[in-house]
Amino acid sequence: MRSTSSRSSGVLLLMALAVPAGAQYGAPDGEWHTWGGDQGFTRYSNLSQINAENVHSLQAVWRWQALPLGDRPDRNLKATPLMVDGVLYVPSGQHQVVALDPANGEVLWQYDPQPASVDDRGLGLGSRSLAYWTDGEQARIFHNTLDGRLLSIDARTGRADTAFGENGAVFLKEGLYPDGSDADSVGSSSPPAIVGDVVVAQVVGTITAPNVAATPGHIRGFDVRTGELLWRFNTIPQPGEPGHETWESDSWRYAGNTGVWSMMSVDEETGYIYLPVEAGSNDFYGGHRHGDNLFAQSLVCLDGRTGELVWHYQLTRHGLWDYDPPAAPILGDVLVDGRHVKAVTQLTKQGMSFVFDRITGEPLWPIEDRAVPQSEVPGEQSSATQPFPTRPPPYLSQGFHEEDLIDFTPELRSEALAIAAQYVTGPMYMPPTPIREGGTQGTWVNPGYQGGSNWNGAAFDPETGMMFVPLRNAPMAAGLLDPEPGRTDWRFLRAPSVFIQGPRGLPVTRPPWSLITATDMNRGEHIWSRSIGPASDYIKEHPALQGLDLDFANMGHPMIRPSPLLTAELLFLAEAGHLSGDPGGPMFRAYNKATGEVLAELELPAKASGAPMTYFHDGFQYIVIAVATAEHPAELVALALPGAPVADSASGAGTTGSGTAVTTSASASMAVVSLSEEERQSAMALFEQACAACHGNAGAGLPGGSAPSLTGLVDQTRVQRMISDGGVEMPAFALQLNDTQINLLSRYVLSLPSSAPE
């Protein structure tokens, strides 16, 4: 680790505003109990052995290679381990869980669910973390899996808790509907939450609903010991429930989604749980669900012991922009106008922070209803107003503004203006519009619906009331497509997610393209903001930018979305995000949290793919982070100061839980695909139509884009299903292509060459 500057002599002037630490959040006792460190998801630990004086000396002391995804290595590990009672717990592989020795990364036990999987929803998307429960005698790890199981595992032995559900599993698709009927398929990549002796599980149905009738995301609480269903909160209100009238024309009967795909936070004193609820289906067209659509895109507070509604606030009414509240609500006490307030902060993709008294639901600062543009799409009835918080100020420019476009040269500005003219532009909340052949290609959405903020969240310092928010500055297009007759009953389909590309492969807007902003939450004011890393190499080396004397060092990598880690003295941030296709680089930096000054940087073995955490064990503070790329199989990397024991695995050898190195069999490393010339030409046309906008014409991704490379894939069944069903940022092409076309497209994808098989 090399130091890039000396320790700042500045003093945290804001310490005078600090609120009492009693009953405050923050990771407890040198451990790390949730993805966010604590139940309030502050991502804060008061550990200080690693500090501004010695952080430049950090070194990798052990590495653990993630379990394979069936017959192939994991190249997209997003998991953040828990650390409780001297053990690390991490989800990995095919719905598996591993316990590791925190001193050396050695496997203590490995849990393999039986059967290995009950629903193939695509193994490219792993779990972010786990949940831990104990009554002082028993201890359990809960895993909310992508294939729709809530698993209970004995934290000490690694065996299934056979008293829970059916041999340690509750099948979450069962009894999901209010009438007790089952859903077709559900899953989650986020962990459940623990409220006393209740485990609260969220689910997500089909990501891109193929028809108007879709799977809802109702929230349920289960007994931690038996798996018995204790309560259900209907995120789409049923007759007699608050908000039922906001789903007009009986749309409450059939509308779907409205689940919680991110993480939930818990006030341990009150037992209140805070839910960031997603949009109703589909994201861009609401003509089949008139009304405000409560509790979609709302922050909802429940009594986690009973499931009763305490309060709610709808952040986006009748959502049309995929503006789901993306991150776990952050709990932390602040001092506002001389008054101590137990607060909850909800970040949004729109680049805003909504802040409430977490007990009463009262906003800490006024929230204004402002008129927004109205939709002209047939059948749509958009909301006349949307809420805007007055404090803190927006983190990013909102809506379309010509002055935001790239302007390094007059030629680039002119080209950027021509690109912008291809879209319907206006203020934020301009409704989505149809893609017109030879005309506009949808609506310019800024901030884009992948953030602004995303599930990477923020970090909150309970000692000072400062919050640190990573952001992505990238507009996107929201377009509507006409469905193919007989393939779906949607009047309009959501078009594929598209980041608006700028001139000559450059970003379309001015830098910084990724940034971290520090906000004093006692006053609702931003204190400092800076880029996350420099410009990417393809920008530094771009022919159009040579000789212009540009400040590449402070532009920020385009498209990245890292998670912060906050300690007593430091802010840590990687320069890559949470999908292996994200750009950025392998640097992991330590910042002065008072000023944003970079104190030191470490080059990781690969790009960060998960959120960092920290803990104290046997006299040493450790920082652990997941790394992965298409070329680098996923692993956890542990950093510590000199003197900490260095395990043999620090060489990067890494083993699975069974003690064998992860390899890919010869049969899985090659895909033999035969395409006639006629088929290849047809497939290329389909690929250009359906895939190239995100993955590039060669399938290897786009400079500055976040879609991963498609080259080197080997499993046609999995590829065909992904094309058909879609994914997190990908539409279900079964709504646009027939079976023959999907088969042809999957074969073409498998034929793309690669030097790094998936």
PDB file of N, CA, C and O in Angstrom, residues 673 675 687 691 710-713 719 723 744-753:
ATOM      1  N   VAL A 673     -20.408 -24.943 -31.074  1.00  0.00           N
ATOM      2  CA  VAL A 673     -21.621 -24.402 -31.672  1.00  0.00           C
ATOM      3  C   VAL A 673     -21.455 -24.402 -33.183  1.00  0.00           C
ATOM      4  O   VAL A 673     -20.429 -23.966 -33.707  1.00  0.00           O
ATOM      5  N   LEU A 675     -23.159 -23.069 -36.654  1.00  0.00           N
ATOM      6  CA  LEU A 675     -24.120 -22.167 -37.272  1.00  0.00           C
ATOM      7  C   LEU A 675     -23.844 -22.106 -38.767  1.00  0.00           C
ATOM      8  O   LEU A 675     -22.695 -21.921 -39.189  1.00  0.00           O
ATOM      9  N   PHE A 687     -28.768 -10.106 -32.671  1.00  0.00           N
ATOM     10  CA  PHE A 687     -27.874  -9.624 -31.629  1.00  0.00           C
ATOM     11  C   PHE A 687     -27.775  -8.102 -31.679  1.00  0.00           C
ATOM     12  O   PHE A 687     -27.808  -7.428 -30.644  1.00  0.00           O
ATOM     13  N   CYS A 691     -29.110  -6.994 -28.264  1.00  0.00           N
ATOM     14  CA  CYS A 691     -28.029  -7.097 -27.286  1.00  0.00           C
ATOM     15  C   CYS A 691     -26.940  -6.039 -27.419  1.00  0.00           C
ATOM     16  O   CYS A 691     -26.298  -5.683 -26.425  1.00  0.00           O
ATOM     17  N   LEU A 710     -20.245 -11.161 -22.819  1.00  0.00           N
ATOM     18  CA  LEU A 710     -20.990 -12.388 -23.092  1.00  0.00           C
ATOM     19  C   LEU A 710     -20.108 -13.459 -23.712  1.00  0.00           C
ATOM     20  O   LEU A 710     -20.585 -14.553 -24.019  1.00  0.00           O
ATOM     21  N   THR A 711     -18.843 -13.161 -23.900  1.00  0.00           N
ATOM     22  CA  THR A 711     -17.970 -14.097 -24.598  1.00  0.00           C
ATOM     23  C   THR A 711     -17.523 -15.214 -23.673  1.00  0.00           C
ATOM     24  O   THR A 711     -17.319 -15.019 -22.480  1.00  0.00           O
ATOM     25  N   GLY A 712     -17.372 -16.397 -24.246  1.00  0.00           N
ATOM     26  CA  GLY A 712     -16.858 -17.537 -23.494  1.00  0.00           C
ATOM     27  C   GLY A 712     -17.893 -18.305 -22.702  1.00  0.00           C
ATOM     28  O   GLY A 712     -17.545 -19.215 -21.951  1.00  0.00           O
ATOM     29  N   LEU A 713     -19.176 -17.981 -22.803  1.00  0.00           N
ATOM     30  CA  LEU A 713     -20.206 -18.742 -22.100  1.00  0.00           C
ATOM     31  C   LEU A 713     -20.321 -20.136 -22.711  1.00  0.00           C
ATOM     32  O   LEU A 713     -20.068 -20.325 -23.904  1.00  0.00           O
ATOM     33  N   VAL A 719     -27.950 -19.873 -20.920  1.00  0.00           N
ATOM     34  CA  VAL A 719     -27.963 -18.679 -21.759  1.00  0.00           C
ATOM     35  C   VAL A 719     -29.352 -18.473 -22.360  1.00  0.00           C
ATOM     36  O   VAL A 719     -29.890 -17.362 -22.385  1.00  0.00           O
ATOM     37  N   ILE A 723     -31.816 -15.216 -21.742  1.00  0.00           N
ATOM     38  CA  ILE A 723     -32.366 -14.387 -22.821  1.00  0.00           C
ATOM     39  C   ILE A 723     -33.887 -14.359 -22.728  1.00  0.00           C
ATOM     40  O   ILE A 723     -34.521 -13.315 -22.869  1.00  0.00           O
ATOM     41  N   LEU A 744     -31.692 -19.439 -31.589  1.00  0.00           N
ATOM     42  CA  LEU A 744     -30.645 -18.995 -32.512  1.00  0.00           C
ATOM     43  C   LEU A 744     -29.730 -17.974 -31.834  1.00  0.00           C
ATOM     44  O   LEU A 744     -28.495 -18.049 -31.964  1.00  0.00           O
ATOM     45  N   LEU A 745     -30.315 -17.047 -31.089  1.00  0.00           N
ATOM     46  CA  LEU A 745     -29.522 -16.024 -30.418  1.00  0.00           C
ATOM     47  C   LEU A 745     -28.630 -16.644 -29.347  1.00  0.00           C
ATOM     48  O   LEU A 745     -27.464 -16.260 -29.196  1.00  0.00           O
ATOM     49  N   SER A 746     -29.126 -17.623 -28.612  1.00  0.00           N
ATOM     50  CA  SER A 746     -28.306 -18.278 -27.589  1.00  0.00           C
ATOM     51  C   SER A 746     -27.132 -19.017 -28.222  1.00  0.00           C
ATOM     52  O   SER A 746     -26.010 -19.000 -27.689  1.00  0.00           O
ATOM     53  N   ARG A 747     -27.363 -19.662 -29.350  1.00  0.00           N
ATOM     54  CA  ARG A 747     -26.261 -20.353 -30.034  1.00  0.00           C
ATOM     55  C   ARG A 747     -25.217 -19.371 -30.541  1.00  0.00           C
ATOM     56  O   ARG A 747     -24.010 -19.628 -30.482  1.00  0.00           O
ATOM     57  N   TYR A 748     -25.687 -18.232 -31.021  1.00  0.00           N
ATOM     58  CA  TYR A 748     -24.746 -17.213 -31.487  1.00  0.00           C
ATOM     59  C   TYR A 748     -23.900 -16.683 -30.328  1.00  0.00           C
ATOM     60  O   TYR A 748     -22.684 -16.506 -30.469  1.00  0.00           O
ATOM     61  N   VAL A 749     -24.537 -16.435 -29.175  1.00  0.00           N
ATOM     62  CA  VAL A 749     -23.789 -15.955 -28.006  1.00  0.00           C
ATOM     63  C   VAL A 749     -22.716 -16.956 -27.611  1.00  0.00           C
ATOM     64  O   VAL A 749     -21.573 -16.592 -27.300  1.00  0.00           O
ATOM     65  N   LEU A 750     -23.035 -18.253 -27.655  1.00  0.00           N
ATOM     66  CA  LEU A 750     -22.046 -19.272 -27.294  1.00  0.00           C
ATOM     67  C   LEU A 750     -20.907 -19.345 -28.305  1.00  0.00           C
ATOM     68  O   LEU A 750     -19.822 -19.843 -27.981  1.00  0.00           O
ATOM     69  N   SER A 751     -21.139 -18.857 -29.513  1.00  0.00           N
ATOM     70  CA  SER A 751     -20.089 -18.917 -30.533  1.00  0.00           C
ATOM     71  C   SER A 751     -19.102 -17.760 -30.431  1.00  0.00           C
ATOM     72  O   SER A 751     -18.070 -17.765 -31.105  1.00  0.00           O
ATOM     73  N   LEU A 752     -19.405 -16.763 -29.583  1.00  0.00           N
ATOM     74  CA  LEU A 752     -18.507 -15.614 -29.469  1.00  0.00           C
ATOM     75  C   LEU A 752     -17.185 -16.057 -28.858  1.00  0.00           C
ATOM     76  O   LEU A 752     -17.168 -16.747 -27.840  1.00  0.00           O
ATOM     77  N   PRO A 753     -16.048 -15.677 -29.435  1.00  0.00           N
ATOM     78  CA  PRO A 753     -14.755 -16.144 -28.931  1.00  0.00           C
ATOM     79  C   PRO A 753     -14.376 -15.457 -27.636  1.00  0.00           C
ATOM     80  O   PRO A 753     -14.794 -14.345 -27.350  1.00  0.00           O
TER      81      PRO A 753
END
